[in-house]
Coordinates of C-alpha atoms in Angstrom, one line a residue:
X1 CA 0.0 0.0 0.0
X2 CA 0.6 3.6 -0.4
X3 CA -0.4 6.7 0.1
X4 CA 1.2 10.7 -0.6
X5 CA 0.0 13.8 1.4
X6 CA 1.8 16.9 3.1
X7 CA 4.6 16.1 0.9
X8 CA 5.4 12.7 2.3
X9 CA 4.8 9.4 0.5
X10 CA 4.2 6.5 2.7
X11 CA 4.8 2.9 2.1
X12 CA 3.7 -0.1 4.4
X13 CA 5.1 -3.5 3.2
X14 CA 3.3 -6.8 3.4
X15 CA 5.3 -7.7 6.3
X16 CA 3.2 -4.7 8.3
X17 CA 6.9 -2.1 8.3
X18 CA 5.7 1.3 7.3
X19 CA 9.0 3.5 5.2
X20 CA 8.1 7.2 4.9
X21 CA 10.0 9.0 2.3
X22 CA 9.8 13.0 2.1
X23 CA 8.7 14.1 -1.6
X24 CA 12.2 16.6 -1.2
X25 CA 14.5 13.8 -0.9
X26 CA 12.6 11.2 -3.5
X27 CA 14.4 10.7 -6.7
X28 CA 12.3 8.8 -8.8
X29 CA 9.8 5.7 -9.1
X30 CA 11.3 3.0 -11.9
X31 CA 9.8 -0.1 -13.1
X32 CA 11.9 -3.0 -12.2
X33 CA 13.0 -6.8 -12.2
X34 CA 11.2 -8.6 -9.6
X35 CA 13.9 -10.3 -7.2
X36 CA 13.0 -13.9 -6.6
X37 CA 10.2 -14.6 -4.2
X38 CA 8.6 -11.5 -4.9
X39 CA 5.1 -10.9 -5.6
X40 CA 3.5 -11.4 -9.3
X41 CA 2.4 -8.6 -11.5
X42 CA 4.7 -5.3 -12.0
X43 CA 7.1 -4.4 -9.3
X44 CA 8.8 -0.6 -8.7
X45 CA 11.3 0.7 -7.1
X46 CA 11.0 3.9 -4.8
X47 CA 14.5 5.7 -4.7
X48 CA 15.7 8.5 -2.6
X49 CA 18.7 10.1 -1.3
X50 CA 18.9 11.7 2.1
X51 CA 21.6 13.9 3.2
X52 CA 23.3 14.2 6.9
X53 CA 25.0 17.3 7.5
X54 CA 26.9 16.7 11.1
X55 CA 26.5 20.1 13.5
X56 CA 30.0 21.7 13.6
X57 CA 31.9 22.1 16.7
X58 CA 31.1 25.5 18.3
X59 CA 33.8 25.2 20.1
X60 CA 36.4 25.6 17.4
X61 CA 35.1 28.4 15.2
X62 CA 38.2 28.0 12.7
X63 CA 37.4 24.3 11.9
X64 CA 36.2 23.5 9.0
X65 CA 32.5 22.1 8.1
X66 CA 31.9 18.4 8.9
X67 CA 31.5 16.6 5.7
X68 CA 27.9 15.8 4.5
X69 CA 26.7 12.3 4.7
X70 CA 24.7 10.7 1.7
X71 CA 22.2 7.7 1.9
X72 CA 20.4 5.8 -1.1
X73 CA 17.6 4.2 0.1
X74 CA 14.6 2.1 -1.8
X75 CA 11.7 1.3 -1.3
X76 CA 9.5 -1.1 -3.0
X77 CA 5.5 -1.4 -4.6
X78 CA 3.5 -3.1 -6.6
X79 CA 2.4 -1.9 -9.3
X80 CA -1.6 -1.6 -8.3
X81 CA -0.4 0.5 -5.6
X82 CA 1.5 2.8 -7.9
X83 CA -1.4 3.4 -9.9
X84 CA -3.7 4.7 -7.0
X85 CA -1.0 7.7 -6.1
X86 CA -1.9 11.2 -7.6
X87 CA -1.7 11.3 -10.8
X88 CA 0.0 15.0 -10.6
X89 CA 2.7 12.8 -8.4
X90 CA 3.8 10.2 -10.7
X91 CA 3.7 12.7 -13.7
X92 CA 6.5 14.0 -11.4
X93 CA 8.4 10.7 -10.3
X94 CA 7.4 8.3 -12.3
X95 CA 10.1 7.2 -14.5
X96 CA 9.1 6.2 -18.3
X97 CA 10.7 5.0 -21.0
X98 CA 14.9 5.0 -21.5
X99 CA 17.1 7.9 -19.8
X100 CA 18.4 10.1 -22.4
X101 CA 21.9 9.1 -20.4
X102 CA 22.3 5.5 -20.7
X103 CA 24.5 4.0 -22.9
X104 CA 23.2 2.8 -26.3
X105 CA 24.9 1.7 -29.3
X106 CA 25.2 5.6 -30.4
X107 CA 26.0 7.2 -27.3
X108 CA 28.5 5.2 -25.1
X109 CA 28.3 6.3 -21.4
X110 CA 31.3 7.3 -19.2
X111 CA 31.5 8.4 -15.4
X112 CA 33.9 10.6 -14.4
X113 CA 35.0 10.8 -10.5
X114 CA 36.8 14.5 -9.6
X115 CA 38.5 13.7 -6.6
X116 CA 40.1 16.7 -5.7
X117 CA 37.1 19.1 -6.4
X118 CA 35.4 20.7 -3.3
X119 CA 35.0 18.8 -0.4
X120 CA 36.6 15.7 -2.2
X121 CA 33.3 14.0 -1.7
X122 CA 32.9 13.0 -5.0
X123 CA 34.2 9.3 -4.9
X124 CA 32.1 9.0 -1.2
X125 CA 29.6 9.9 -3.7
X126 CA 30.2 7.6 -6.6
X127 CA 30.7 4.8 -4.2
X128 CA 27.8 4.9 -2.0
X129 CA 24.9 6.9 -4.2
X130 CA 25.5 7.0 -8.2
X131 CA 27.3 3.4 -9.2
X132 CA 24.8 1.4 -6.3
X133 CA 21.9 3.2 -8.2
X134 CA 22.8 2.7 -11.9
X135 CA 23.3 -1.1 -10.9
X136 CA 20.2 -1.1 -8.6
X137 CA 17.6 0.8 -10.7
X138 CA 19.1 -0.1 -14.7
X139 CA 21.5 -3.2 -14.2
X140 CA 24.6 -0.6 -15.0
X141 CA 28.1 -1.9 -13.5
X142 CA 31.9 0.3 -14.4
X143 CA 34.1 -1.3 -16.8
X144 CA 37.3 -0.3 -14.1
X145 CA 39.8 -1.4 -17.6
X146 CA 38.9 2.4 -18.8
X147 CA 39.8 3.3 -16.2
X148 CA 43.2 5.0 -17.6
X149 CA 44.1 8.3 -18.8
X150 CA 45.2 6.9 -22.0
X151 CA 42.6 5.0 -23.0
X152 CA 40.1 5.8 -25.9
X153 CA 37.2 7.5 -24.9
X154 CA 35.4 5.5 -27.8
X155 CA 36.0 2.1 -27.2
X156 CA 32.1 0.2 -27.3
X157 CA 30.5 -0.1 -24.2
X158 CA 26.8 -0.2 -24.9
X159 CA 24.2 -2.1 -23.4
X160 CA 24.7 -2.2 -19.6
X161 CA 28.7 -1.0 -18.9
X162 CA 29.9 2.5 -18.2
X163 CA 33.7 3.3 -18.6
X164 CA 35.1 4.9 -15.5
X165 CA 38.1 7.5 -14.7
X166 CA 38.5 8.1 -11.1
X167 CA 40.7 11.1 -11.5
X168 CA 44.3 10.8 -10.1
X169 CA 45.9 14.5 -11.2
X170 CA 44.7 18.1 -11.7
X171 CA 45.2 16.7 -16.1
X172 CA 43.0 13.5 -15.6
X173 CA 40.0 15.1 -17.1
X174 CA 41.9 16.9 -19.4
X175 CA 43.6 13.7 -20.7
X176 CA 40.1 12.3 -21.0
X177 CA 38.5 14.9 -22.5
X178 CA 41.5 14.6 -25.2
X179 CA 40.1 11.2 -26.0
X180 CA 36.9 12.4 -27.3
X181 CA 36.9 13.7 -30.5
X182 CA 39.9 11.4 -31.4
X183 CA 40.5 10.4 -34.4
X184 CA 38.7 6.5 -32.9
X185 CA 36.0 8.6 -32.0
X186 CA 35.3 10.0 -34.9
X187 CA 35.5 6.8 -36.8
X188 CA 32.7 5.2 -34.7
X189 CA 30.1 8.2 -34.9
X190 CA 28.9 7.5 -31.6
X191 CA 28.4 10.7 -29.2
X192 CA 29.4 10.0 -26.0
X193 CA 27.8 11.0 -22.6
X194 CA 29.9 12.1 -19.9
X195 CA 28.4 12.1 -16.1
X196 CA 30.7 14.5 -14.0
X197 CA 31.1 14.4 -10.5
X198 CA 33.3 17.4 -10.2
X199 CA 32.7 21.5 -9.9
X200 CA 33.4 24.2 -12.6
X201 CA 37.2 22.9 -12.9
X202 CA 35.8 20.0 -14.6
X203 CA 33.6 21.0 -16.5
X204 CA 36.5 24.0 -18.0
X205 CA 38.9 20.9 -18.5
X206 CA 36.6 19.1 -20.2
X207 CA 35.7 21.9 -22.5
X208 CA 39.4 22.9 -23.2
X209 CA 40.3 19.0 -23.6
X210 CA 37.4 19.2 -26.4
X211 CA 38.1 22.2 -28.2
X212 CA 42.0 21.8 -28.2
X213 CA 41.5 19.0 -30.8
X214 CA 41.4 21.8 -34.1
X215 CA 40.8 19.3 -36.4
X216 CA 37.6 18.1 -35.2
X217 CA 36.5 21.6 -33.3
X218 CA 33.7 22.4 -36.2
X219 CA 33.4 19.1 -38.1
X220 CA 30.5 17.4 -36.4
X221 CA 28.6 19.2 -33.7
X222 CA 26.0 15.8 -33.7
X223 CA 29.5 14.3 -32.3
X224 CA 29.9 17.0 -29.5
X225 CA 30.5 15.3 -26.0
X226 CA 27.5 15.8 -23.5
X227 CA 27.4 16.0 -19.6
X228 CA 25.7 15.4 -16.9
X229 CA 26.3 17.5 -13.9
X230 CA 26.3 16.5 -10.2
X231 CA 27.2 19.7 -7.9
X232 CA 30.2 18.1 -6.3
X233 CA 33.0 21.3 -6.2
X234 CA 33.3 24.3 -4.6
X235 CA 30.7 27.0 -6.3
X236 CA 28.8 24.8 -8.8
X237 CA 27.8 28.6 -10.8
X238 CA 26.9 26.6 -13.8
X239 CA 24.9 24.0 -12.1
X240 CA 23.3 26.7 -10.1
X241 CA 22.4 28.4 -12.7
X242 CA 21.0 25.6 -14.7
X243 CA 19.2 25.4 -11.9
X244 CA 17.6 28.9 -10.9
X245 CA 14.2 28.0 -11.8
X246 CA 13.8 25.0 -9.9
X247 CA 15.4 26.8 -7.3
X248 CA 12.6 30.2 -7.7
X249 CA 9.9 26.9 -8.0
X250 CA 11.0 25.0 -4.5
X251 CA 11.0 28.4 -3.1
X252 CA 7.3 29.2 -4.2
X253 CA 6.1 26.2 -3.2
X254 CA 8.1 25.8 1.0
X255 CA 6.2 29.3 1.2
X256 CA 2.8 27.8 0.2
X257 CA 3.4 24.3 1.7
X258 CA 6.1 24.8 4.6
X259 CA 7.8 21.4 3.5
X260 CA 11.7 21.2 2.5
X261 CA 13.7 21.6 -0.8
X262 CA 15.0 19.0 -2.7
X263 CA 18.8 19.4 -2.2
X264 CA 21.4 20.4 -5.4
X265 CA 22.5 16.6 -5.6
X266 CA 18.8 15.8 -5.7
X267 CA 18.1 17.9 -8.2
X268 CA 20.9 16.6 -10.1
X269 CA 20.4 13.1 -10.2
X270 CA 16.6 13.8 -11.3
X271 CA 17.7 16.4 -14.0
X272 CA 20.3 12.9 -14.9
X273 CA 17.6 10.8 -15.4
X274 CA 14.8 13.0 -16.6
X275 CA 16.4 15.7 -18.8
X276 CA 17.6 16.4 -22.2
X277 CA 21.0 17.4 -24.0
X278 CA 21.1 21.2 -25.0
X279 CA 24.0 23.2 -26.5
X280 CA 26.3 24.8 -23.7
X281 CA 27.6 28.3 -24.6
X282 CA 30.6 29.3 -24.4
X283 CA 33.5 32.0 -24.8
X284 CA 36.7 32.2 -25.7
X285 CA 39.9 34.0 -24.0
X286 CA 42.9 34.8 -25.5
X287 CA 45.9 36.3 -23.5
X288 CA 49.0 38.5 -24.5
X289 CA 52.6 37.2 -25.1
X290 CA 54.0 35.9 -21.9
X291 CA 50.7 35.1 -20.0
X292 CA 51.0 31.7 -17.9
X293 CA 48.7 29.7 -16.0
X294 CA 49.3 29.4 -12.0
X295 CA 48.8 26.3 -9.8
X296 CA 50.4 25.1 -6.7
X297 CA 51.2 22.0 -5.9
X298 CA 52.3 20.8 -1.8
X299 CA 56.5 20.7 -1.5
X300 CA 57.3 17.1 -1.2
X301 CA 54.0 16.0 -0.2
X302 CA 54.2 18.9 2.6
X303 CA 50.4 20.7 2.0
X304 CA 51.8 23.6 4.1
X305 CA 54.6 24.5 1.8
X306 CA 53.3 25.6 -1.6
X307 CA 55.5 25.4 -4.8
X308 CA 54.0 28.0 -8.3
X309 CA 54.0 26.1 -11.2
X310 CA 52.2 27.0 -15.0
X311 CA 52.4 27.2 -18.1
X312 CA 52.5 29.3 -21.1
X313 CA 48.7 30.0 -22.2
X314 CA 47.2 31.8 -25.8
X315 CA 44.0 30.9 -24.9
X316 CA 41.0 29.2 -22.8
X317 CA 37.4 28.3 -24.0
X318 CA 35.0 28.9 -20.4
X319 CA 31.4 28.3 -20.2
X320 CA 31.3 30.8 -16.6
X321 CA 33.3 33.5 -15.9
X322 CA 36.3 35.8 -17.3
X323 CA 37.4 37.8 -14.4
X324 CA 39.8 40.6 -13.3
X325 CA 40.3 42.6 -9.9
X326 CA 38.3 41.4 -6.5
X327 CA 36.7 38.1 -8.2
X328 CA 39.9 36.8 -9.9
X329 CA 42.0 37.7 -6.7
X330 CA 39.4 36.4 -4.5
X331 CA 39.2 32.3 -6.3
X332 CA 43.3 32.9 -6.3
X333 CA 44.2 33.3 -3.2
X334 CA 41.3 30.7 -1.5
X335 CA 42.7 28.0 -3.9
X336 CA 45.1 26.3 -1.5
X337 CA 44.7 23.0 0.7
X338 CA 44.0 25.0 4.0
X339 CA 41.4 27.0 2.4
X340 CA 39.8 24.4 0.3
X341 CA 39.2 22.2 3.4
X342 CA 36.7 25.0 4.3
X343 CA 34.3 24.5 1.1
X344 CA 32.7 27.9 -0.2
X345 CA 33.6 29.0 3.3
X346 CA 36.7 29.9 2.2
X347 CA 35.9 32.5 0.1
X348 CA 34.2 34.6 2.9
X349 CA 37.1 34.2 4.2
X350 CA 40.0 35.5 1.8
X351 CA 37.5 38.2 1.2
X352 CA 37.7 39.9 4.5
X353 CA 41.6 39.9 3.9
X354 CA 41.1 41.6 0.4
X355 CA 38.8 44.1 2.0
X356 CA 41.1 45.5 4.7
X357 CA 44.4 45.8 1.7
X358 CA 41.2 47.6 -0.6
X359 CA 43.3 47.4 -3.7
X360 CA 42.4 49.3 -6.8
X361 CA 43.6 47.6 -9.8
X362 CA 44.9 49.8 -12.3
X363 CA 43.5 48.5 -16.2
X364 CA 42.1 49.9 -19.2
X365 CA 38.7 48.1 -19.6
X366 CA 37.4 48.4 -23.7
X367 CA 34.3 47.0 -25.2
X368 CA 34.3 45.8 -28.6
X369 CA 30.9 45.9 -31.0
X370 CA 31.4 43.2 -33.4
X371 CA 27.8 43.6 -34.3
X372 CA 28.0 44.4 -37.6
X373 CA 30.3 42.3 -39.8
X374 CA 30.6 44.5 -42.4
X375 CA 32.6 47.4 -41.0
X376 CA 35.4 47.7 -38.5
X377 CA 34.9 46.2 -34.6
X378 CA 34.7 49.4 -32.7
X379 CA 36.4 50.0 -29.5
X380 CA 35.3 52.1 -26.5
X381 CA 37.3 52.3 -22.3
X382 CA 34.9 52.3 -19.8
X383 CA 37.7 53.5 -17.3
X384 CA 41.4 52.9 -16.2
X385 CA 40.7 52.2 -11.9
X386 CA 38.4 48.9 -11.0
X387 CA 37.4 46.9 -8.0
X388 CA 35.8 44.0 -9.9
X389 CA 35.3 43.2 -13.9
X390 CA 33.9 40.4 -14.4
X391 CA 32.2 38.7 -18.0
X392 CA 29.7 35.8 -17.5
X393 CA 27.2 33.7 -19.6
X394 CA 25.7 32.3 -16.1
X395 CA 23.5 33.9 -13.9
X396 CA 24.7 33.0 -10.1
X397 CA 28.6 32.5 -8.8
X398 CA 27.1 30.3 -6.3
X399 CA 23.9 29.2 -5.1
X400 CA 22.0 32.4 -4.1
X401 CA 24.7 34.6 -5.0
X402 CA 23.2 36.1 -8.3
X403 CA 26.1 37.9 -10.2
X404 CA 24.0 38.6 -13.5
X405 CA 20.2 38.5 -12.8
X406 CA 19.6 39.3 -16.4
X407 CA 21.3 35.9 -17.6
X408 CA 18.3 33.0 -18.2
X409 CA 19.9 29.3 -18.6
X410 CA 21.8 28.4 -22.1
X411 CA 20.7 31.8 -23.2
X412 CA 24.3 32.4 -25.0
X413 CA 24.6 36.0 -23.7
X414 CA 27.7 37.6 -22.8
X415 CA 27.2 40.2 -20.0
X416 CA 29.8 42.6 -18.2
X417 CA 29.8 43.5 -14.4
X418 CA 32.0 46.0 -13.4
X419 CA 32.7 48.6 -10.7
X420 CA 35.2 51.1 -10.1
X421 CA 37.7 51.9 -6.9
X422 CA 34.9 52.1 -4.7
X423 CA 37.1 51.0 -2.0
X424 CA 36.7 48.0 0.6
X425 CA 33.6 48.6 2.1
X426 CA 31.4 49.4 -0.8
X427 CA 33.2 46.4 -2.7
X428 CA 31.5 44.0 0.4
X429 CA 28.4 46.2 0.4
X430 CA 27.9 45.8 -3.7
X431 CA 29.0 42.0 -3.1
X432 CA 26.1 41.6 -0.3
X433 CA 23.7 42.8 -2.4
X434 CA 24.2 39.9 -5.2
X435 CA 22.8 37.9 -2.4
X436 CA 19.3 39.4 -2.6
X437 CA 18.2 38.4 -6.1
X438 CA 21.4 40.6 -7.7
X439 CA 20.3 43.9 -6.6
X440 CA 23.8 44.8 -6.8
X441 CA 23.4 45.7 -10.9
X442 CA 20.6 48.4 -9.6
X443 CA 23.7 50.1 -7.8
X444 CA 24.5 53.6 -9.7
X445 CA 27.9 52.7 -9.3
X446 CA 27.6 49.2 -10.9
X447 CA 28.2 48.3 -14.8
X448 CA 25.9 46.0 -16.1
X449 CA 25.3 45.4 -19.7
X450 CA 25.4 42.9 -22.7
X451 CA 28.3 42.6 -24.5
X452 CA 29.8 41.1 -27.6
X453 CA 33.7 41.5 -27.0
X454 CA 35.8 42.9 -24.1
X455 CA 39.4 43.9 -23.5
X456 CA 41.1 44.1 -20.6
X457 CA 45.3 45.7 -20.5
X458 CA 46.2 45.1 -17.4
X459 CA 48.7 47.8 -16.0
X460 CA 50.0 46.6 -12.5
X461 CA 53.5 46.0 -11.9
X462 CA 53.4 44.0 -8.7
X463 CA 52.5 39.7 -10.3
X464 CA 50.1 40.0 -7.8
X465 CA 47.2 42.0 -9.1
X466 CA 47.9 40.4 -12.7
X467 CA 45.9 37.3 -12.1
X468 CA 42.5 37.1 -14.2
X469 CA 40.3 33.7 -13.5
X470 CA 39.0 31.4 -16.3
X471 CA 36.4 29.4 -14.8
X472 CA 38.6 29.0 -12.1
X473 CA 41.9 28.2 -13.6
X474 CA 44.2 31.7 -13.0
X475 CA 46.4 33.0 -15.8
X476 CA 48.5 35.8 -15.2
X477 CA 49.6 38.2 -17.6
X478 CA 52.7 40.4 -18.2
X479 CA 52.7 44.0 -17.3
X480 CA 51.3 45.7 -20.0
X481 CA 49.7 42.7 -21.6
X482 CA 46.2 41.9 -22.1
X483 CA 43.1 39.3 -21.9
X484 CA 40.2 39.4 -24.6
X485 CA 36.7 37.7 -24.0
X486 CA 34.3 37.1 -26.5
X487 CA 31.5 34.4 -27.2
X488 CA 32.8 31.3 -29.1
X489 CA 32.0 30.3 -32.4
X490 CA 29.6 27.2 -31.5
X491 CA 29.3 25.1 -28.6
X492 CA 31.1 22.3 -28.3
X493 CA 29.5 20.5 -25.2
X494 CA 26.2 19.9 -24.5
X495 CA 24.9 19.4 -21.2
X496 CA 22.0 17.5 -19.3
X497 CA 19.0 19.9 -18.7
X498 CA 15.6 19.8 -17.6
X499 CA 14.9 23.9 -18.8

């Protein structure tokens, strides 16, 4: 039997236990194989995740968040019982037909594991949620012999085998990614599907991984890569902003009905199994002579002892942000092991430092009109002093924190946020406000505006305040030297989406 009201549905098994699952935490209801011994007629499957966040020690305010605890559970009915639930309700849950996502003879299916993004709870996650419920609910299990960086992305695995890369370096998903649009690949014509347990890193690796490959960037956009996201890094901004409207929809309906919101990694594994693939926008930034990516890497294992290490960059593809000033200085200088152990925390965090120092970066911001094909891209500076410059196709940084409220999901737009040297506490106070819906871009003294092309010199002499931020991978540039941003050419990703 079973029954759904007040947002719960309630199942009581024939052996007289009673499971109660919250409609917030339910992923979806599946047809499936009856186990042996189990009634005639059709059987499904009730699966949900529920997620433990441990309270944090009060008494050590400088330690960082317990990590969140994930369990799948299940829950089983017959299918006369299914069919007596609200119809509004299974229109909702009820799995039909084939996920877009599973692997077929056209698009082979590969999961990819991020372990150093966020929290490095993405392999807790693979291991106890996503590879017990694709061999639980459709019979899926890892073919571990992909499992290597140099394998071909293309090698057949349709029908019920996934290949896996557990990632073991900060190039694993690059490496991948190479793999793609291979010569192999192409031969095969099969589009792959790519489910990434990772943040923004992986999905910009991914990307740059693609588009690297010249010779097939162009050729065959049916062939383009598609992913699945699960919110498993740091800020998640393009899963978040994927997201908004379900976000605005939960919101509108805990006011009405006072019950819970599905969780980001419950939204995420429906929008795996329920959506469709869409084009991903992107852009394209190309750097000045002499520009260099930074990383750091521990000394000999040592996390407290930080070695600089890059290399020499044209250019980046980014599906997020191009940033200079308080953004780019901001994901910088949080991006080391004893920050990162903090989660988003840590950007609070590094913030307050940047306030107090107040820089003002010295630059010559230019937008470029590339509008009209026919005559000559015209150039205009919108000033030489900024706090914050910052180009996005997304609408929110991180969940709640709407940077450009004018930005709808896979919309393709290009928009500019930039301030001047407002100084420290204006900078926070303009920040803040992106918390409330992005009032910030109301601000007089806030730039907001569609855009085709920007240019950025940079002018500073200290390395410091040369850093810009790619979708989270920092490039610095040479005094003097430059970054352009502009919208690419066409996509060359698609993603998972249920907008």
């Amino acid at each position: 039997m079973a029954s759904f009201a007040d947002g719960r549905l309630v199942v009581s098994g024939q052996d007289g236990s009673t499971k109660t699952v919250p409609e917030n935490e339910l992923l979806f209801i599946v047809e499936g194989q009856k186990a042996e011994g189990e009634a005639a007629g059709a059987v499904y499957r009730i699966y949900s995740l529920h997620e433990a966040t441990p309270a944090a020690d009060s008494s050590d305010a400088g330690a960082p968040a317990p990590l969140p605890k994930y369990e799948l559970s299940t829950a089983l009915l017959l299918g006369q019982d299914v069919q007596k639930l609200p119809q509004d309700f299974l229109k909702k849950h009820l799995l039909t037909g084939t996920p877009l996502v599973l692997p077929s003879a056209s698009s082979p299916l590969h999961v990819v594991v991020s372990t150093g993004s966020g929290l490095r709870q993405a392999k807790p996650f693979y291991d106890g949620v996503l590879a017990p419920l694709l061999q639980d609910a459709f019979s899926l299990t890892a073919d571990h012999g992909e499992n290597k960086e140099s394998s071909s992305a293309s090698s057949g695995n349709a029908g019920n085998v996934y290949s896996l890369l557990i990632t073991k370096s900060k190039e694993s998903v690059t490496s991948f990614a190479h793999t793609l649009h291979g010569p192999s690949a192409q031969s095969t014509q099969k589009s792959p599907t790519i489910i990434l347990l990772s943040g923004d890193g992986g999905i910009v690796d991914l990307l740059n991984g693609v588009s690297s490959d010249s010779g097939a960037l162009g050729a065959s956009p049916h062939l383009d890569p598609t992913i699945a996201l699960l919110p498993l890094g740091t800020g998640n901004a393009l899963f978040h902003s994927l997201h908004k409207p379900a976000y605005e929809a939960d919101a509108a309906a805990t006011a009405a009905s006072g019950t819970a919101a599905p969780s980001p990694l419950v939204h995420g594994l429906r929008t795996l199994f329920r959506g469709r693939p869409a084009p991903l926008p992107s852009f394209e930034a190309s750097f000045a002579p002499g520009s260099h990516t930074v990383d750091y890497t521990a000394a000999a294992g040592d996390a407290s002892v930080l070695q600089q290490g890059g290399k020499s960059i044209e250019r980046l593809q980014g599906a997020i942000v191009a940033s200079y000033g308080f953004h780019a200085q901001l994901v910088w200088e949080s991006d080391t092991p004893e920050y990162r152990k903090h989660g988003d925390a840590r950007f609070g965090i590094v913030a307050s430092e940047l306030i107090k120092k107040s820089h003002a970066y010295s630059t010559d911001v230019s937008l470029i009109d590339t509008g009209d094909s026919a005559a000559e891209p015209q150039a205009h500076s919108i000033g030489h002093e900024f706090n914050y410059v910052l180009a996005t196709l997304v609408s929110e940084l991180q969940q709640g924190f709407t940077i450009s409220p004018a930005s709808q999901p896979l919309d393709g737009q290009l928009r500019l946020v930039h301030f001047g040297a407002v100084g420290g506490s204006r900078t926070m106070e303009i920040m803040m406000l992106a918390y409330n819906k992005g009032a910030h871009v109301k601000e007089g003294d806030v730039g907001y505006e569609a855009i085709d092309e920007v240019e950025i010199k940079i002018l500073e002499q200290d390395p410091r305040w040369r850093k810009v931020c790619i979708d989270g991978t920092i490039v610095e540039i040479p005094q003097g030297g430059w970054m352009k941003v502009r919208k690419a050419a066409r996509p060359v990703l698609n993603v998972i989406t249920t907008v």
